[in-house]
Short mmCIF file of C-alpha atoms in Angstrom, two decimals:
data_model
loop_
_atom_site.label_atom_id
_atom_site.label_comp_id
_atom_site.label_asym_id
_atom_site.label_seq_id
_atom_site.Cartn_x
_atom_site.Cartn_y
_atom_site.Cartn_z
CA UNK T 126 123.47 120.08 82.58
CA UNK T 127 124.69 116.36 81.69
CA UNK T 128 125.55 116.55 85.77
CA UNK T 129 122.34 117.37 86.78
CA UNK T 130 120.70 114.56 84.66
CA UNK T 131 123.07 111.94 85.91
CA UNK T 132 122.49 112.75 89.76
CA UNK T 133 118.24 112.83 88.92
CA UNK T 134 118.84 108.91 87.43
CA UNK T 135 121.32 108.31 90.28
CA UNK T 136 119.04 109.63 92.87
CA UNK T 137 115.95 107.43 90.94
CA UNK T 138 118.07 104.62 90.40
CA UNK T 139 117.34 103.89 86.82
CA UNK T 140 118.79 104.98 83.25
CA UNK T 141 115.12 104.56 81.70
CA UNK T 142 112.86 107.85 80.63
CA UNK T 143 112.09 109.41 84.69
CA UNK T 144 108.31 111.13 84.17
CA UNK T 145 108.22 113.97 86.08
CA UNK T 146 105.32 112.47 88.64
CA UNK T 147 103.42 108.96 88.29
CA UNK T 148 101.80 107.04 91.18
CA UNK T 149 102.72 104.34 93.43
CA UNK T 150 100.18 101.81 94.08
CA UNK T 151 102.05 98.97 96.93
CA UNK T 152 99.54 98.15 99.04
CA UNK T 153 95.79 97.36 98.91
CA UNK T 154 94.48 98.88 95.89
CA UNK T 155 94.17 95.48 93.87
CA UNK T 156 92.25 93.99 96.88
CA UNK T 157 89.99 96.74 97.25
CA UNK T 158 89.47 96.69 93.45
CA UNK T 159 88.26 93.38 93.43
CA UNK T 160 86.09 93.72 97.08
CA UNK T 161 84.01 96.49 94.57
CA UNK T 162 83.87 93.78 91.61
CA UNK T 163 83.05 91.16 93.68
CA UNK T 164 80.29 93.21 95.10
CA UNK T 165 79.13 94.94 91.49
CA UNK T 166 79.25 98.23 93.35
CA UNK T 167 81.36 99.96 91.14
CA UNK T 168 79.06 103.14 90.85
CA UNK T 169 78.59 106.06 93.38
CA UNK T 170 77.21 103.92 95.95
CA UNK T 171 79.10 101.69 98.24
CA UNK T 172 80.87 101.40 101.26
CA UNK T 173 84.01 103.02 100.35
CA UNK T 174 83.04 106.10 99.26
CA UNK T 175 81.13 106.84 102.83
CA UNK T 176 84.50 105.29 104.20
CA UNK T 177 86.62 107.28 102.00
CA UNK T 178 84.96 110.71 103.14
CA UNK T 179 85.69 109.85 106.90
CA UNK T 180 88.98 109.45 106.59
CA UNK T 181 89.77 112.35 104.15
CA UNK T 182 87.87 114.75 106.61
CA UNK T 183 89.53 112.93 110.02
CA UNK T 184 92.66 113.08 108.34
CA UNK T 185 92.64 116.98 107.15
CA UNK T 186 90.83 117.51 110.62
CA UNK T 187 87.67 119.04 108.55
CA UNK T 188 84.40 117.86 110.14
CA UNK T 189 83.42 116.82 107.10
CA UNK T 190 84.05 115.77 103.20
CA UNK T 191 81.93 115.49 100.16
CA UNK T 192 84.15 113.14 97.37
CA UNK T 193 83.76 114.38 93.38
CA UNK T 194 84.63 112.62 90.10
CA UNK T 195 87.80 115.27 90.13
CA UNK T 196 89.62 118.70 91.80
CA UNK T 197 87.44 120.68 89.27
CA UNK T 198 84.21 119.66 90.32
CA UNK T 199 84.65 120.08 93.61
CA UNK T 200 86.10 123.45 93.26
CA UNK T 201 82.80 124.68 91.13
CA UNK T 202 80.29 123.42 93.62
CA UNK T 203 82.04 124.70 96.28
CA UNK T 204 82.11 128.18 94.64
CA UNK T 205 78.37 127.81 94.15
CA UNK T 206 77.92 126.85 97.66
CA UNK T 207 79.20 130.25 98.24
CA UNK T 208 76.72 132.20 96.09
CA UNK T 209 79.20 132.71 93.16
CA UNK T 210 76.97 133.48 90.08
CA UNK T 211 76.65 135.16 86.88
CA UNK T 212 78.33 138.34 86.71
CA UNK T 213 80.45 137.81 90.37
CA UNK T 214 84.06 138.19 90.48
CA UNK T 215 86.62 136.15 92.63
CA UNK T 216 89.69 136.96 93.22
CA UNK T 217 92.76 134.20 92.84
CA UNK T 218 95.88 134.19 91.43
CA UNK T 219 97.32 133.87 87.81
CA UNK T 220 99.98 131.46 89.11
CA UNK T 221 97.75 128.82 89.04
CA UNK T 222 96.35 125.35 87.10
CA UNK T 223 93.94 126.49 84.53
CA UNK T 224 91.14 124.49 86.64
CA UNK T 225 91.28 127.39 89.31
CA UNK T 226 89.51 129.66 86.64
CA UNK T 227 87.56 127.35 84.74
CA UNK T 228 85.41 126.39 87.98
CA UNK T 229 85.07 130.57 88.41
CA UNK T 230 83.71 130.80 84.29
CA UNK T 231 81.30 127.79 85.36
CA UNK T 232 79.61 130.10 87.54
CA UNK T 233 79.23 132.45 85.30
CA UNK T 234 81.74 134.85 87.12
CA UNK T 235 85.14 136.63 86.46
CA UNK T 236 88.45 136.10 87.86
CA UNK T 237 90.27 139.04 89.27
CA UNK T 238 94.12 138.27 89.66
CA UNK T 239 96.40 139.44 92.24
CA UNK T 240 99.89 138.86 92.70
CA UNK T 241 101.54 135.86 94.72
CA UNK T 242 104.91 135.52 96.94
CA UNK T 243 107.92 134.55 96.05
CA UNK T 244 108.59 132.46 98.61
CA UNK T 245 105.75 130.52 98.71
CA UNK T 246 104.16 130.56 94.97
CA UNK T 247 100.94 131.59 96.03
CA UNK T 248 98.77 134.60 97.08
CA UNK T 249 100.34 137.53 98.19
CA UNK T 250 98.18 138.93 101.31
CA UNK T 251 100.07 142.30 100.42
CA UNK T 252 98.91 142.45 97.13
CA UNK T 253 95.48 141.16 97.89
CA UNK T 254 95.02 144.00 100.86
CA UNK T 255 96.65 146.71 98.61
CA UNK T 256 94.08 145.68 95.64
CA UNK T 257 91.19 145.36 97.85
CA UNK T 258 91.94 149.15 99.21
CA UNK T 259 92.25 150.75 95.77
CA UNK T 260 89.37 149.43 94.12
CA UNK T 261 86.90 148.29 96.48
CA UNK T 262 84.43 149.56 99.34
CA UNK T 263 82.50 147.53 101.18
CA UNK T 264 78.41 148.06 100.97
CA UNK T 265 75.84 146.68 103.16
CA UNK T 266 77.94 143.81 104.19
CA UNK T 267 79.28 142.90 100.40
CA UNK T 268 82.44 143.79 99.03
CA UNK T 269 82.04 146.04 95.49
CA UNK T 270 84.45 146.41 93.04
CA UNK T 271 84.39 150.57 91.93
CA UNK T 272 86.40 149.61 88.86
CA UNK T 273 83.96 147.33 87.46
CA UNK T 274 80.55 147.99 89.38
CA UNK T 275 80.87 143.96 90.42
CA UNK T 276 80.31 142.47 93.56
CA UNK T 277 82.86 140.10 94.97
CA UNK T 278 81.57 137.29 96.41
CA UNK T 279 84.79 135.02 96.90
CA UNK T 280 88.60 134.74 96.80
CA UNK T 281 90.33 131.40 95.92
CA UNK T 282 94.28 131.23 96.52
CA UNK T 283 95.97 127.79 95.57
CA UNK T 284 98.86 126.03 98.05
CA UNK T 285 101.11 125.75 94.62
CA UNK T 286 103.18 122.73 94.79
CA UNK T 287 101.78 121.97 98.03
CA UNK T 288 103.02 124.74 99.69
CA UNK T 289 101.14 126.75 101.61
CA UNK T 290 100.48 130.09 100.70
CA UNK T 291 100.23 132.70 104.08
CA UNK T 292 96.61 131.91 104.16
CA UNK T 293 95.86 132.86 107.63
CA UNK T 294 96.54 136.34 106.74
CA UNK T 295 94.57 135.98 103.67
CA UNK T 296 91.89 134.65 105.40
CA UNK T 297 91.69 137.82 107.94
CA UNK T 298 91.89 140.37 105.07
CA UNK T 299 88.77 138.80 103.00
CA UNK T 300 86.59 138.28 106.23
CA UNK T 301 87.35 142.38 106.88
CA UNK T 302 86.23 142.16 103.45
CA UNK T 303 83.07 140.25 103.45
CA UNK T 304 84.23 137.50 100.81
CA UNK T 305 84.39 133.84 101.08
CA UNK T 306 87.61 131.92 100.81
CA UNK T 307 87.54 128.85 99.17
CA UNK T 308 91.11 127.14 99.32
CA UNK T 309 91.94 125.20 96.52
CA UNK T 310 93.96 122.88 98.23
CA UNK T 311 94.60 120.52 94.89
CA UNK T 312 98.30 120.26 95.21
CA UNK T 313 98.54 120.17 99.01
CA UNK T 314 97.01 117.19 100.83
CA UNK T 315 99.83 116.07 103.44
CA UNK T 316 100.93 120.30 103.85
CA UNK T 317 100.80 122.45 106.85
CA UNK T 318 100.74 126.01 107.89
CA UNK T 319 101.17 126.81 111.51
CA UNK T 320 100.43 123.20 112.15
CA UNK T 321 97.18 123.70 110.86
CA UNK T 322 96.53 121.44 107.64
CA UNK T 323 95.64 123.01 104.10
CA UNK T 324 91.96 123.24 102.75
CA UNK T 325 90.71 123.95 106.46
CA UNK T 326 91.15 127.70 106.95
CA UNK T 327 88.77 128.76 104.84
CA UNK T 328 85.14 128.21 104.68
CA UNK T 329 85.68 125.76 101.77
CA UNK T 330 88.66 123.70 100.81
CA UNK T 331 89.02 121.20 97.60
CA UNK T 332 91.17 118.56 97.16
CA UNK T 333 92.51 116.86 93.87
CA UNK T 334 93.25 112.99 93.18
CA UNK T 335 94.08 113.41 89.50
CA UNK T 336 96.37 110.72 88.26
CA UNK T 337 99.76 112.36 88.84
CA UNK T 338 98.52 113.73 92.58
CA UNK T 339 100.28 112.15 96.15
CA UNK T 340 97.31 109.83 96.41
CA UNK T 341 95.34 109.04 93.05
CA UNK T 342 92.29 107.15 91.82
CA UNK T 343 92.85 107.83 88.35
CA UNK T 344 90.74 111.17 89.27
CA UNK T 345 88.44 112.15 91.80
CA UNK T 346 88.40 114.95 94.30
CA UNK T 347 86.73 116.63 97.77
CA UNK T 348 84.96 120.02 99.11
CA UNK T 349 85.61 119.82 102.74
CA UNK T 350 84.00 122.07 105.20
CA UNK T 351 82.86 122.23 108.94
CA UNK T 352 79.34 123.74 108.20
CA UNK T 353 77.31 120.82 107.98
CA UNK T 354 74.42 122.56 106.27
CA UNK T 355 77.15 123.25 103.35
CA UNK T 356 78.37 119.52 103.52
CA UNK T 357 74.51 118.25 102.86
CA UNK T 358 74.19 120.61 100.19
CA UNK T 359 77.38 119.71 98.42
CA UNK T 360 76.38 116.69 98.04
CA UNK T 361 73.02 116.89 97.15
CA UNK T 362 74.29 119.15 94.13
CA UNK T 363 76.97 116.35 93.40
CA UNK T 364 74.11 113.73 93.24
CA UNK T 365 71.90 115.63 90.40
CA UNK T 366 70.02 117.28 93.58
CA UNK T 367 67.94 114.03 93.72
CA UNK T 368 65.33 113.84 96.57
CA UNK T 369 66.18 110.62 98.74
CA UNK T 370 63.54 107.82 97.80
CA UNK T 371 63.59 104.02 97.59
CA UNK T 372 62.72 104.47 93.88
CA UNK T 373 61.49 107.62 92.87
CA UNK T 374 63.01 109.87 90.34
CA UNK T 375 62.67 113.33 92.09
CA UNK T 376 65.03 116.37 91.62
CA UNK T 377 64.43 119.20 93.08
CA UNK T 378 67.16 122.06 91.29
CA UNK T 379 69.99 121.51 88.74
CA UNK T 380 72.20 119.39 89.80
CA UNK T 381 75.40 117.88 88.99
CA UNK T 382 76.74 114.22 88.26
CA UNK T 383 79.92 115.05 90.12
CA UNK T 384 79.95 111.62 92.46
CA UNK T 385 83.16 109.70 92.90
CA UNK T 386 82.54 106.43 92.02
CA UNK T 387 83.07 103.41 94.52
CA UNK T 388 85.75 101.66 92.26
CA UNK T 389 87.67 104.99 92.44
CA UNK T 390 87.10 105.47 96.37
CA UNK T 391 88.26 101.82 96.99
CA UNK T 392 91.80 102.95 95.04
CA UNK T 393 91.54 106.01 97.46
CA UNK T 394 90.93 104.03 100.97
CA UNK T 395 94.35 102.27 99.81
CA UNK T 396 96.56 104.65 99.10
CA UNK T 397 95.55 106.89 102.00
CA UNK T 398 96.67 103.43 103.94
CA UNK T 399 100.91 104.43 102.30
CA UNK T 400 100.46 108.57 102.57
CA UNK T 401 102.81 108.97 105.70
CA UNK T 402 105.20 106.83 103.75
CA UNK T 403 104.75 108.87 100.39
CA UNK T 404 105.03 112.00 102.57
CA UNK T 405 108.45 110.96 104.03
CA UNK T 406 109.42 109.95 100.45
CA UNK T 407 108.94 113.22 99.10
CA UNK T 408 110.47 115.24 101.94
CA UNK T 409 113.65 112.96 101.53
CA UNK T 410 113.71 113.31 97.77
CA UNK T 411 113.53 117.24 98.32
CA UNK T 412 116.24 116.84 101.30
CA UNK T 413 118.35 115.60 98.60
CA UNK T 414 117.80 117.79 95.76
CA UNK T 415 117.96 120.42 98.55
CA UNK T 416 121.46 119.79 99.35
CA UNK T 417 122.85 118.92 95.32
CA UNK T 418 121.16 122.12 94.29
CA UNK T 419 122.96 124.73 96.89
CA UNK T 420 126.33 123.66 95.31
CA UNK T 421 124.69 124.90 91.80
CA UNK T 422 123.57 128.38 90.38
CA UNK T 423 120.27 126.96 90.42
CA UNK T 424 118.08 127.29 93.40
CA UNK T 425 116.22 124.85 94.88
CA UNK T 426 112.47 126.13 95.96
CA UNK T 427 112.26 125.05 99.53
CA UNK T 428 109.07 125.04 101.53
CA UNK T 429 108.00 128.55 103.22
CA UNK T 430 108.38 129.29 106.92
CA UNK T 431 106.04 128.78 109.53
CA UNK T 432 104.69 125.77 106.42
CA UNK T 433 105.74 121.80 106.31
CA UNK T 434 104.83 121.33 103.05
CA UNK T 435 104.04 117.95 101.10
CA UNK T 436 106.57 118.84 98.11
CA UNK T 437 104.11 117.20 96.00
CA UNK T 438 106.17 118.78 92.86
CA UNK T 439 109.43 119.86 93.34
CA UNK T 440 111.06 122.91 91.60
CA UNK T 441 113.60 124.60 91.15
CA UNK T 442 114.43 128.69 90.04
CA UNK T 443 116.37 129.83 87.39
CA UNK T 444 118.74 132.56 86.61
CA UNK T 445 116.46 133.84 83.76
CA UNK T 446 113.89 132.91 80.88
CA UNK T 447 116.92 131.99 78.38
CA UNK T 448 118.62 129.34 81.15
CA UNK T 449 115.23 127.92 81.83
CA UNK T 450 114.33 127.07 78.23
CA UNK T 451 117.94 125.65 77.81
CA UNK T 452 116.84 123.59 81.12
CA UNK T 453 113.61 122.34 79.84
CA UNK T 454 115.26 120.87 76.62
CA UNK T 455 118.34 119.67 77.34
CA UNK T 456 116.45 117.62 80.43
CA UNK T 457 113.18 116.74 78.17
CA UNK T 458 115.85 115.15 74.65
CA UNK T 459 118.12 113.69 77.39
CA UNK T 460 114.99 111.53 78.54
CA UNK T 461 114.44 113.70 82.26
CA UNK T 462 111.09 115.23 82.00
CA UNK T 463 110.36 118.77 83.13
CA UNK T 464 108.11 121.25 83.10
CA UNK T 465 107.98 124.72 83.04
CA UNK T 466 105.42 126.25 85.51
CA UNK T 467 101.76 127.11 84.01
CA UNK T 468 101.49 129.97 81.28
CA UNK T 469 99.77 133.02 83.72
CA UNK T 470 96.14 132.98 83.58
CA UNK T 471 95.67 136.38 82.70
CA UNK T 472 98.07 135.91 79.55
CA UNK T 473 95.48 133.08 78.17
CA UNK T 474 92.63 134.36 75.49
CA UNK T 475 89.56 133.77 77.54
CA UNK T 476 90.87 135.23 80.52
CA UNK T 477 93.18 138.21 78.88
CA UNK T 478 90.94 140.53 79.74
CA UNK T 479 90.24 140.20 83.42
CA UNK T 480 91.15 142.98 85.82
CA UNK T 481 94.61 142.26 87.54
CA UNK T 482 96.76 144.05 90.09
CA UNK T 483 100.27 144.42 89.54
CA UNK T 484 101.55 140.86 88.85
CA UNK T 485 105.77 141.23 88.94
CA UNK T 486 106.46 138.08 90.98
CA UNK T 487 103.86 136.31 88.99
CA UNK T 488 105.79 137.12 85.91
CA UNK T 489 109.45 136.68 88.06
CA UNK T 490 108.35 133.34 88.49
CA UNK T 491 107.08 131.99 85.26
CA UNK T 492 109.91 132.93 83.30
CA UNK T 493 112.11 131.00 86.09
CA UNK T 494 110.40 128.00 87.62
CA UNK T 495 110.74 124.40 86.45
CA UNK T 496 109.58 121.71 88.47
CA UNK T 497 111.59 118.39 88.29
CA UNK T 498 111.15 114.68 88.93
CA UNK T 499 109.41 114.51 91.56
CA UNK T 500 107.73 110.56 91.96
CA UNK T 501 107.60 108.91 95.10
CA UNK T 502 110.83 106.86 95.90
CA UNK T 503 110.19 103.20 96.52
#
């Protein structure tokens, strides 16, 4: 262990506490700051959230992008968008940030859990296919749940760590299906599968700028879509559904204060400016680990095939549940933070009763995974 926190500080340069992610702001932020204060627009309106959303969308090659105050927002209008409502299930995965369910319980609705891959952290297209042929049958274009009596309107994997699940596959098995996919592509801005970037395979993607994300604002997030009639709505919802008038106070359905604020955009517009830097970064820093790691019994999580992955967080796999809690403290007291990977949703109280498949390399995985340092070398 003492070896493995003396090659993290060498590799980070620095005998001072190493967080396990924070950001990197080097190039324009402060200017762009000051451009909004100058200005006084620091609210929901100005130029950089309009130039923000271009070149999020260009960038992801989505036609186009609707910014939000944070991942979670986006991910509950988006499920809205696609008819989620009270008493719906969607299907995701209990390997997942809590925000992946809490957006479903805004609706109303009920997660369903399947199990993910081991290679890649996320979804298993097996295990979604096998559930979706023992409990479902598809009526008049819908997809009904015979266990429950529910209808399921929408399935949500997550690209976990930024890398990407098999989500073409996924996406072939819930169109069979009649469901909606909704990527929640929070972790995985900067990842590819088949050369196709994240968030764009389904009908909906999110994004997520939280503080400790490749590119931050403090928070902030994006639905991104090519349906244009979606795009409108999204952000009419994320504007408190206000009719468009010089000064009128119209609103025409409940609607949501989920805008991303100009001050935070402006943040945005610079640090998109460093991403291909940050990228590199990260793909170096897992290079390394990569190659200290295979001389260990520890094994370095490497991005899946047919993927190029953003290795937003890097992790690594333990032998067992007893090595990885000797991991997590002797790293954590010896001033190296780590984490373990997130407590399974279906284990938490509100969603402990949810319907779930067979969830073995769910569980594999949690009692294993620890993700490490993982900042952006400067």
């Amino acid at each position: 262990m003492h070896q493995i926190i003396e090659f993290i500080r060498q590799t980070f340069n620095t005998q001072d506490f190493i967080p396990l992610h924070e950001p990197r702001f080097i190039g324009n932020e402060k200017k762009y700051l000051n451009d909004c204060i100058d200005t006084t627009y620091v609210s929901s309106v100005g130029k950089y959230v309009d130039e923000f959303e271009s070149q999020i969308a260009h960038y992801i090659g989505s036609k186009y992008a609707v910014a939000t105050v944070n991942g979670t927002s986006a991910l509950h209008i988006a499920l809205k968008l696609a008819n989620v409502s009270q008493g719906d299930e969607v299907i995701t995965q209990p390997l997942t940030f809590i925000a992946t369910c809490n957006a479903i319980s805004y609706c109303q609705a009920s997660p369903v859990f399947v199990d993910v891959d081991i290679d890649t952290l996320g979804m298993s297209p097996h295990a979604l296919e096998q559930f979706l042929e023992k409990h479902c049958q598809r009526i008049n274009n819908q997809c009904h749940n015979r266990t429950t009596g529910k209808i399921i309107k929408a399935c949500v994997p997550m690209h976990t760590f930024g890398h990407p699940c098999r989500i073409e596959e996924i996406k072939t098995i819930c169109d069979d299906w009649y469901i909606t996919v909704i990527e929640d592509a929070a972790e995985s801005l900067g990842s590819y599968y088949k050369g196709r970037h994240t968030g764009t395979f389904g009908k909906l993607g999110t994004l997520s700028f939280n503080g400790n994300k490749i590119i931050t604002s403090g928070g902030g997030g994006a639905i991104v879509t090519d349906d244009e009639a979606l795009a409108k709505k999204a952000k009419h919802l994320t504007t408190t559904a206000k009719i468009p008038h010089p000064y009128e106070y119209v609103h025409d359905e409940t609607g949501y204060n989920y805008r991303l604020p100009n001050i935070n955009a402006a943040l945005l517009v610079a640090q998109l400016e460093n991403l291909e830097n940050f990228l590199r970064s990260k793909r170096e820093l897992a290079r390394i680990y990569s190659s200290y790691f295979a001389n260990t019994e520890i094994q370095f999580i490497k991005e899946p095939q047919s993927s190029s992955s953003n290795y937003w967080l890097q992790a690594v796999m333990l032998k067992d549940e007893k090595q990885r809690n000797e991991f997590l403290e002797y790293t954590n007291k010896n001033g190296v933070m780590t984490r373990p990977i997130w407590r399974l949703m279906n284990k938490l109280e509100m969603y402990k009763n949810c319907q779930c498949s067979d969830l073995k390399n769910s569980k594999y995985l949690e009692e294993r995974v620890v993700n490490i340092p993982s900042s952006v070398r400067i």
